[in-house]
mmCIF file with all atom_site columns, C-alpha atoms in Angstrom:
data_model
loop_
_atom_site.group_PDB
_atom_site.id
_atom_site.type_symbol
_atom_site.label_atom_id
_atom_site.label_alt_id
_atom_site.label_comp_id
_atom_site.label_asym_id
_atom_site.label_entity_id
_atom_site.label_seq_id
_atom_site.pdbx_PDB_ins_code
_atom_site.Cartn_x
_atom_site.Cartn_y
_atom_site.Cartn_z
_atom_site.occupancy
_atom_site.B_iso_or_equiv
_atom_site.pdbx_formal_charge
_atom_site.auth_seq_id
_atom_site.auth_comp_id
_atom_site.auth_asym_id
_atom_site.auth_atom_id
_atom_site.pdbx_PDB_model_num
ATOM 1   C CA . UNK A 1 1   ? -6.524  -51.248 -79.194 1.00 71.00 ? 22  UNK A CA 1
ATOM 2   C CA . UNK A 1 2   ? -6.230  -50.579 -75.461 1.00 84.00 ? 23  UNK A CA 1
ATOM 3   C CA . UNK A 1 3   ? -4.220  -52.325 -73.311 1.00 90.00 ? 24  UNK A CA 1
ATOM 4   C CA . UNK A 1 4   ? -5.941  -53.654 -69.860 1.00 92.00 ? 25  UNK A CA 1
ATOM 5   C CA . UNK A 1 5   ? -4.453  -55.722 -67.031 1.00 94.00 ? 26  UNK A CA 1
ATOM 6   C CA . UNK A 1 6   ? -7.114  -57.080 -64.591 1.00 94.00 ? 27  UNK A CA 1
ATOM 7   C CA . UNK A 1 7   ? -6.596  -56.615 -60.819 1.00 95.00 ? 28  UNK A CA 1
ATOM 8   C CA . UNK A 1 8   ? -8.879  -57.647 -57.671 1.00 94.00 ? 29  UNK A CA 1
ATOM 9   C CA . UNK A 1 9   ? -9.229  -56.401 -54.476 1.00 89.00 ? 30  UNK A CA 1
ATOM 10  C CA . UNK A 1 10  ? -9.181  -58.326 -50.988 1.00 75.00 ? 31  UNK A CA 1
ATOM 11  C CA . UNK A 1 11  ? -12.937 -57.615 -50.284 1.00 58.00 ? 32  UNK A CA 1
ATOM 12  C CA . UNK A 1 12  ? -14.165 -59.437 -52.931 1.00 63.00 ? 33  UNK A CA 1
ATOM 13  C CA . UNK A 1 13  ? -13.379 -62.184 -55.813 1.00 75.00 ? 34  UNK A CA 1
ATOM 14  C CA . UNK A 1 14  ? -14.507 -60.058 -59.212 1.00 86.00 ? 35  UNK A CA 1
ATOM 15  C CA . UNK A 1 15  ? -11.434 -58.773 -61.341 1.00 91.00 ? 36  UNK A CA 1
ATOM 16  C CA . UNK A 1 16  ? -11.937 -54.753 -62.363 1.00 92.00 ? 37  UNK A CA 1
ATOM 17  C CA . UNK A 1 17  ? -9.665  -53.771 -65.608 1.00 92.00 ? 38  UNK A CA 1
ATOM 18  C CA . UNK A 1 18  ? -7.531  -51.041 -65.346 1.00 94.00 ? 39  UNK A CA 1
ATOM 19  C CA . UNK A 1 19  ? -4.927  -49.247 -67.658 1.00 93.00 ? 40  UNK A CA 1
ATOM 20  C CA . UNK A 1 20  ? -1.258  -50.373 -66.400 1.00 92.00 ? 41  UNK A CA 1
ATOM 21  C CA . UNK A 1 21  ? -0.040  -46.901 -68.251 1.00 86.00 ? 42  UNK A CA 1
ATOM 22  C CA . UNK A 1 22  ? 4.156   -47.170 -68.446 1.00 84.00 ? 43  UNK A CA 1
ATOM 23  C CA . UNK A 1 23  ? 4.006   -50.240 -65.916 1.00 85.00 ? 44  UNK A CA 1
ATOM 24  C CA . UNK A 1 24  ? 5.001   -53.234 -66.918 1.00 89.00 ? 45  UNK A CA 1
ATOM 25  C CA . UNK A 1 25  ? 2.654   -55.493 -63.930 1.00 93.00 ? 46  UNK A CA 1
ATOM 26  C CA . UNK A 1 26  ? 3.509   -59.387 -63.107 1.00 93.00 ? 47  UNK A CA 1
ATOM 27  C CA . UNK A 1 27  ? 0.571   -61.488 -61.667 1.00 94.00 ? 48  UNK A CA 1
ATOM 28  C CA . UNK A 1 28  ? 0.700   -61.079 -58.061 1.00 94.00 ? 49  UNK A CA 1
ATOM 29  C CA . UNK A 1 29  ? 1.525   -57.520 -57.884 1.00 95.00 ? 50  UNK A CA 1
ATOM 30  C CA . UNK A 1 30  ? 0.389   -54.948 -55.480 1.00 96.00 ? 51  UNK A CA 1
ATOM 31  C CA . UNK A 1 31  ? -0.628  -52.086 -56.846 1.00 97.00 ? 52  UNK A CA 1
ATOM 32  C CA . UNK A 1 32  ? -2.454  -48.675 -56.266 1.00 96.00 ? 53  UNK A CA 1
ATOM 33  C CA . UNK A 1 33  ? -5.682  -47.124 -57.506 1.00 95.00 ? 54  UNK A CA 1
ATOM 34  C CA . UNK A 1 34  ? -7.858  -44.972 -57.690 1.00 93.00 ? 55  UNK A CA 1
ATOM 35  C CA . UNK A 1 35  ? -11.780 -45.792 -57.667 1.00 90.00 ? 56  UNK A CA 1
ATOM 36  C CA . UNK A 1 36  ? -14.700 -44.275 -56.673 1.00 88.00 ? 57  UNK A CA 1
ATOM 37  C CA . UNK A 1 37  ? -13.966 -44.933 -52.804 1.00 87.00 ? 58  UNK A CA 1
ATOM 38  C CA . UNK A 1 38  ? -10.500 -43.939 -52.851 1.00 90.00 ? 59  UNK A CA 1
ATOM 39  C CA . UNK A 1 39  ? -7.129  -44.994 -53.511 1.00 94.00 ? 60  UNK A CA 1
ATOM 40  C CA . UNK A 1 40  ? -7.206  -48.804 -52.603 1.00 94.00 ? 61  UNK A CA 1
ATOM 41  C CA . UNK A 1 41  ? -4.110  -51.286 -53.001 1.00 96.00 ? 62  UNK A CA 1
ATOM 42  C CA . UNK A 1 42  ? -5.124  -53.988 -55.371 1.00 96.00 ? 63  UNK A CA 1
ATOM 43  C CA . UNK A 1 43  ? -3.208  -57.457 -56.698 1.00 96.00 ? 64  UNK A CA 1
ATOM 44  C CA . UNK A 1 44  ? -2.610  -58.099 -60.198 1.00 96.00 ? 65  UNK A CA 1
ATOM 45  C CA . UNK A 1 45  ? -4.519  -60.939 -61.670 1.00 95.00 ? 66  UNK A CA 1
ATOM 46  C CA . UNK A 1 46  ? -3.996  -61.382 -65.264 1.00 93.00 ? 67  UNK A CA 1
ATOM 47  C CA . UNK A 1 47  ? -1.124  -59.888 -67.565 1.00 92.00 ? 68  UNK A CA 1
ATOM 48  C CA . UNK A 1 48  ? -0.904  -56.906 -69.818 1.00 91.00 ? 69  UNK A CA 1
ATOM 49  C CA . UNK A 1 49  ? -3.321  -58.000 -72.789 1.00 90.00 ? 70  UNK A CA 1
ATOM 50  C CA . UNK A 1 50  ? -4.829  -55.792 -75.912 1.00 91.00 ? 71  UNK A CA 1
ATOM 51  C CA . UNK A 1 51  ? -8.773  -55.673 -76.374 1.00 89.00 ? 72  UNK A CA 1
ATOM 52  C CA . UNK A 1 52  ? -11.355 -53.620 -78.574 1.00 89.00 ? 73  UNK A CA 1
ATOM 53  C CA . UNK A 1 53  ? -12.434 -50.485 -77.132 1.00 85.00 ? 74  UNK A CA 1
ATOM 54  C CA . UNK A 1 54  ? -16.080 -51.874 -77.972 1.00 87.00 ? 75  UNK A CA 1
ATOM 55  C CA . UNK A 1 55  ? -15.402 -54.707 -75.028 1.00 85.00 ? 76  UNK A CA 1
ATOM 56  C CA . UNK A 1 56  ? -14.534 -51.852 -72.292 1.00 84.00 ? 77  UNK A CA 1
ATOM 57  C CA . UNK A 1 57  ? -16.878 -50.910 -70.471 1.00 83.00 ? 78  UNK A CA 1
ATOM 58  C CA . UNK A 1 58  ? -17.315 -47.071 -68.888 1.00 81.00 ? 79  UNK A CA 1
ATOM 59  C CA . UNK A 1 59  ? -13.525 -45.315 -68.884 1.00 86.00 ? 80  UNK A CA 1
ATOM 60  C CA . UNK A 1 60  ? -10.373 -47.453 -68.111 1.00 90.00 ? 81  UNK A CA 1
ATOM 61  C CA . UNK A 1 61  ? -9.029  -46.198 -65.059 1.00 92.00 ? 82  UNK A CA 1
ATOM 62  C CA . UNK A 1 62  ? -5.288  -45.744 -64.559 1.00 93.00 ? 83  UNK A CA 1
ATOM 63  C CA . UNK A 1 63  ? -2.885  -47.687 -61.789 1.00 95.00 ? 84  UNK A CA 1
ATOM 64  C CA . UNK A 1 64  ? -1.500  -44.691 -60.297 1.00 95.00 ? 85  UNK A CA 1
ATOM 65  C CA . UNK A 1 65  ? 1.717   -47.022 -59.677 1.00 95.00 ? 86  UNK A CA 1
ATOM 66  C CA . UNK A 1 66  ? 3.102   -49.794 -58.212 1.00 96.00 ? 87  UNK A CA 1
ATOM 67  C CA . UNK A 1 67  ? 2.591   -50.217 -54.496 1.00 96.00 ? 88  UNK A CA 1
ATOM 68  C CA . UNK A 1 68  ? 6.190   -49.778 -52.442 1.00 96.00 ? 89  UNK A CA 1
ATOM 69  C CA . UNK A 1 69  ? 7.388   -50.761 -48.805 1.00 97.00 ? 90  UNK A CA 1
ATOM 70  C CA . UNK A 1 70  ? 5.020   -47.910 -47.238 1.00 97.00 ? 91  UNK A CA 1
ATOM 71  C CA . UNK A 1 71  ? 1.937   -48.844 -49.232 1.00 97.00 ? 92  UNK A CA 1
ATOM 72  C CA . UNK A 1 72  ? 2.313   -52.239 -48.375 1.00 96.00 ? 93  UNK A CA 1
ATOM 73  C CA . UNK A 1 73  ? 2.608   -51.150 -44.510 1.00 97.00 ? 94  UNK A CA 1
ATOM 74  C CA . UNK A 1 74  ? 0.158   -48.748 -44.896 1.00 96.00 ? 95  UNK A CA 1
ATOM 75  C CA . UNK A 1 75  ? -2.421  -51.523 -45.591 1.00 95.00 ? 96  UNK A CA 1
ATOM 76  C CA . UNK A 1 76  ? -1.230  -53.818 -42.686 1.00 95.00 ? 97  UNK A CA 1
ATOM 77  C CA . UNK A 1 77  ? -1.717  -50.715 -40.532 1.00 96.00 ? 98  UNK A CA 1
ATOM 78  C CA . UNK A 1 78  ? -4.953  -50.059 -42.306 1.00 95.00 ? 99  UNK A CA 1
ATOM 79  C CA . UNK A 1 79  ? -6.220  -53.756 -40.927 1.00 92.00 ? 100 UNK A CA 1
ATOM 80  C CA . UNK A 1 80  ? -5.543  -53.337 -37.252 1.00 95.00 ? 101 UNK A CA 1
ATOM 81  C CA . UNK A 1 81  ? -7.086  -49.643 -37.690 1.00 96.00 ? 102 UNK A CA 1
ATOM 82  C CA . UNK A 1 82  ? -9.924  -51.131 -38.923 1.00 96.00 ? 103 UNK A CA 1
ATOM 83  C CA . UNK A 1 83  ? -10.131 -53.904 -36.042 1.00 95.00 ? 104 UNK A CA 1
ATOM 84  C CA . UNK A 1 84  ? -10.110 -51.017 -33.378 1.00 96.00 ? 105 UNK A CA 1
ATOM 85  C CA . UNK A 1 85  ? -12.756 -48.963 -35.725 1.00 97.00 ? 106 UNK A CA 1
ATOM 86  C CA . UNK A 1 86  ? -14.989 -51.976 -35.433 1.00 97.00 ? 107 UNK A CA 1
ATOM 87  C CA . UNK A 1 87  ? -14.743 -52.278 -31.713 1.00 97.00 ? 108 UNK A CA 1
ATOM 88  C CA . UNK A 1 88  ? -15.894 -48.457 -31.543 1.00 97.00 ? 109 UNK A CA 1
ATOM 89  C CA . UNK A 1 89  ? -18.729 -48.994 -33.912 1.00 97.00 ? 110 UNK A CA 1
ATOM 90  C CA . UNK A 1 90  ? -20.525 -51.543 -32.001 1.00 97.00 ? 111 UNK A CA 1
ATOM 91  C CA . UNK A 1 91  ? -20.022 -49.789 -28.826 1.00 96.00 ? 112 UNK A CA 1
ATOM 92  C CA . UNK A 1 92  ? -21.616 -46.454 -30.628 1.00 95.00 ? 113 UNK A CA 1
ATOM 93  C CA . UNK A 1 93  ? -24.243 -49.186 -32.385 1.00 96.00 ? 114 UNK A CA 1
ATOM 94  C CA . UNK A 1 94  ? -24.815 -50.103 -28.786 1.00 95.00 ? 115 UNK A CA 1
ATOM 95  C CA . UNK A 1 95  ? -25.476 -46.680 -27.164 1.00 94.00 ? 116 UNK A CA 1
ATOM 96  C CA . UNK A 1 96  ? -27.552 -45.520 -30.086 1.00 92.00 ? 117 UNK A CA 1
ATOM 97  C CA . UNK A 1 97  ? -29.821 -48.970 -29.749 1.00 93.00 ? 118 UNK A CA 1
ATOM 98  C CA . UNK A 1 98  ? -29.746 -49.386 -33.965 1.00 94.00 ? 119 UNK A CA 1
ATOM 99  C CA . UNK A 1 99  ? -30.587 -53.009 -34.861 1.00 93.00 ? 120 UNK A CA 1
ATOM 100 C CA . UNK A 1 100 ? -27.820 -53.489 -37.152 1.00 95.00 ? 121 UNK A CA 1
ATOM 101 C CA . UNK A 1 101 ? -24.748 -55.933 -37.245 1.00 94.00 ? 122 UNK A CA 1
ATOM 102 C CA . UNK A 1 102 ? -21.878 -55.046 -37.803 1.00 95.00 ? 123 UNK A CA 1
ATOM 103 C CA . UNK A 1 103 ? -20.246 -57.242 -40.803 1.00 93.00 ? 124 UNK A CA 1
ATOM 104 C CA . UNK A 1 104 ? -16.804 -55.815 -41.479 1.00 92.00 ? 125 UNK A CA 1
ATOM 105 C CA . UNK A 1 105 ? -14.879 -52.435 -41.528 1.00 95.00 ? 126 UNK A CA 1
ATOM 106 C CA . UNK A 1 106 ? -12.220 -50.731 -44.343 1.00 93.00 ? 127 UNK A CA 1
ATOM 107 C CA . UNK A 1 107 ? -10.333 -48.411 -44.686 1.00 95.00 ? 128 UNK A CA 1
ATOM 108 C CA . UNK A 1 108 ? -8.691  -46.741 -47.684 1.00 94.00 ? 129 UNK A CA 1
ATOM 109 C CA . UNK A 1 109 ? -5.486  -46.824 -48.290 1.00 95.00 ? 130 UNK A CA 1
ATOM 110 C CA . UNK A 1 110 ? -4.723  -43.011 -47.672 1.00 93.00 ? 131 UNK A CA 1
ATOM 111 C CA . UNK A 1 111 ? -7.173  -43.404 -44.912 1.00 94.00 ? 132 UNK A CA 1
ATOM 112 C CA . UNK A 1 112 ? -9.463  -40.371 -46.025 1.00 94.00 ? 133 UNK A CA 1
ATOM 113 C CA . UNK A 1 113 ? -12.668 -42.508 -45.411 1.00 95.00 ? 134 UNK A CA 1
ATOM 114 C CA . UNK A 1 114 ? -13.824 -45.680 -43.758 1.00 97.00 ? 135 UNK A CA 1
ATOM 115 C CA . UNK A 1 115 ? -16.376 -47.791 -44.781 1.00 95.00 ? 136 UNK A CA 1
ATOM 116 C CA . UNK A 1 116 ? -18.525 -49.977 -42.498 1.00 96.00 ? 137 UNK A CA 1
ATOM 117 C CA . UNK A 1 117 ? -20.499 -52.635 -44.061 1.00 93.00 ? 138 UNK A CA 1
ATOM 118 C CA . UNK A 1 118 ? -23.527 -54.183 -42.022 1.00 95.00 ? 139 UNK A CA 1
ATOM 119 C CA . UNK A 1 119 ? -26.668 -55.991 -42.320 1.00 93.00 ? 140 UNK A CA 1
ATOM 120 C CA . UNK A 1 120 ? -29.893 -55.069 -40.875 1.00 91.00 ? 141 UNK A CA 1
ATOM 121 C CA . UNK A 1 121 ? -33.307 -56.653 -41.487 1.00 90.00 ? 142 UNK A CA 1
ATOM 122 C CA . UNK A 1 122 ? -35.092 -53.210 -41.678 1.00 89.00 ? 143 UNK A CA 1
ATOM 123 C CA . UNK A 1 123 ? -34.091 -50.210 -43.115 1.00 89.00 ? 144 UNK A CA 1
ATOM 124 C CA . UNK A 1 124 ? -32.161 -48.261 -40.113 1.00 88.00 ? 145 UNK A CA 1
ATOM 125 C CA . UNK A 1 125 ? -31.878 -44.520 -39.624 1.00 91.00 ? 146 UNK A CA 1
ATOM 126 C CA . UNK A 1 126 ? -28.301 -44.624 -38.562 1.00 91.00 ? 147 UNK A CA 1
ATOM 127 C CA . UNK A 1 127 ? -27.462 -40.839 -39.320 1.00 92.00 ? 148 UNK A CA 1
ATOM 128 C CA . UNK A 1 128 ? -26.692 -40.381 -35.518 1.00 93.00 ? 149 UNK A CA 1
ATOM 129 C CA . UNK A 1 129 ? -24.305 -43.206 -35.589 1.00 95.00 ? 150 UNK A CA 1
ATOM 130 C CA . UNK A 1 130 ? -22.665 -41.471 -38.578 1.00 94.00 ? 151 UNK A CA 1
ATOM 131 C CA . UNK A 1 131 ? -22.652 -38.234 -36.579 1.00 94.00 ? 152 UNK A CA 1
ATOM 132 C CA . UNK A 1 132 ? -20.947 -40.230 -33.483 1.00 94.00 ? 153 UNK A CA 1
ATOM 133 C CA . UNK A 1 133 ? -17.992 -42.119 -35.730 1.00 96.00 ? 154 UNK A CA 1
ATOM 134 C CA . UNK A 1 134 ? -17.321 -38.815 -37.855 1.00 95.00 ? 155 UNK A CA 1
ATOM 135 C CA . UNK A 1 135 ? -16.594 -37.428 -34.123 1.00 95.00 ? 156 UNK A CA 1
ATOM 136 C CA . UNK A 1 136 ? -14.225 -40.376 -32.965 1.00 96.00 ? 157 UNK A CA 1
ATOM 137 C CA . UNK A 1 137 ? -11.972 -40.546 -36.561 1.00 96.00 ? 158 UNK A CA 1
ATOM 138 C CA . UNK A 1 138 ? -12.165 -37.184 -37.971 1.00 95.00 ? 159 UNK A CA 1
ATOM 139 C CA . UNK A 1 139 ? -12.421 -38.535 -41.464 1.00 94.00 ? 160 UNK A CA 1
ATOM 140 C CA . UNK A 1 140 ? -14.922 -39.554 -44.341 1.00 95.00 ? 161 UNK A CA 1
ATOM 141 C CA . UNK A 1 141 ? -17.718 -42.111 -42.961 1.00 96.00 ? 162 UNK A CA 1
ATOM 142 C CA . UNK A 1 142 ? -19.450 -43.953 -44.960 1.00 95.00 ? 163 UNK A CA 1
ATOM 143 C CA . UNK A 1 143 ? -22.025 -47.093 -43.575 1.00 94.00 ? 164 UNK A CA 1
ATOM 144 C CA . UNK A 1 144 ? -23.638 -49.780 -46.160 1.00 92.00 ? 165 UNK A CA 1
ATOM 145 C CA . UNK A 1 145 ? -26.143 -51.836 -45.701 1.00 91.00 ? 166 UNK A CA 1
ATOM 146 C CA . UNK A 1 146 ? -24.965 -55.089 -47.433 1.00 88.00 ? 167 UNK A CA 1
ATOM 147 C CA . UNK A 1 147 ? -27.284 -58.315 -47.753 1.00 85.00 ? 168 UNK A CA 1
ATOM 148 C CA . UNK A 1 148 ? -26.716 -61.515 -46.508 1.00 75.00 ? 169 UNK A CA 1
ATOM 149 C CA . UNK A 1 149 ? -25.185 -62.811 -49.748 1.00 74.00 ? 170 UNK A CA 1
ATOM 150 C CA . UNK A 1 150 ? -22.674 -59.824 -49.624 1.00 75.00 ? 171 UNK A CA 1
ATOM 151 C CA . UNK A 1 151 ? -21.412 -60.662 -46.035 1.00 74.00 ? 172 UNK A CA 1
ATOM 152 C CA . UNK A 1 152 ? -20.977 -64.552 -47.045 1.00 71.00 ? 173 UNK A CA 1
ATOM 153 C CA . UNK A 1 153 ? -18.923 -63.279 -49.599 1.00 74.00 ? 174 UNK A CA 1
ATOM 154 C CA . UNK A 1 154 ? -16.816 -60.755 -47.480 1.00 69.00 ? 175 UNK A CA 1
ATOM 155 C CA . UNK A 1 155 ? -16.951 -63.250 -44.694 1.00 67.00 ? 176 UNK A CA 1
ATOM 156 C CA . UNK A 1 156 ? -15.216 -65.733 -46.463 1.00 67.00 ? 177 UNK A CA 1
ATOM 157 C CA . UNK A 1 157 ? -18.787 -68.277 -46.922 1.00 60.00 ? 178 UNK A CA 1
#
């Protein structure tokens, strides 16, 4: 039987399973992964604990390891980035006259992408705005469209 530990990430409240590998993880723990929008630093939520292979769903991703003194500042730097990202977006929002808002901006821990959530009440060509951020950050953009539910959640509601 595989072992899992759960772990959650600050942008929302689910818990994803992951494979601790060699690690032995307390609850609390930062660690980082690897998911399908990059390596992200994640807490530990529940302890190391066996379960059928019949109750995991898709494959059981790895922690790459635990997260040390530069991950943690990393993400810290990662949140003002993010701040000044957002300030830029809703100027280039602005200029490009999109009817969007803004809801809250990420980046990934090895700060290869950034992801801007928003909500809109139409759909919203915003490939121009896309064009315009990949030219300010030179890195991965990727914008969401996220319902109102979504940004209660992220916001905290």
């Amino acid at each position: 039987m595989p072992i899992i530990i759960g772990v959650q990430f600050h942008h929302t409240g689910k818990i994803f399973d992951f494979d601790p590998t060699t690690y032995l993880f307390n609850p609390g723990d930062a660690v980082v992964v690897e998911t399908a929008r990059g390596v992200e630093l994640a807490i530990v939520r529940t302890e190391a604990h066996w379960v059928p292979p019949e109750d995991i769903e898709g494959e059981l991703q790895p922690i790459l390891r635990p997260a040390g003194e530069k991950d943690l500042r990393d993400y810290e730097e990662n949140f003002e980035l993010a701040r000044e990202a957002g300030s830029v977006c809703n100027e280039k929002i602005a200029q490009c006259g999109l009817d969007m808002k803004l809801v809250n901006v990420e980046y990934t821990l090895d700060r290869s992408r950034i992801i801007f959530n928003f909500t809109a009440e139409n759909r919203v060509d915003f490939r121009g705005l896309v064009k315009e951020l990949a030219g300010v950050f030179h890195t991965r953009i990727e914008l969401r469209q996220i319902g109102v539910r979504d940004e209660a959640k992220i916001l905290g509601g």
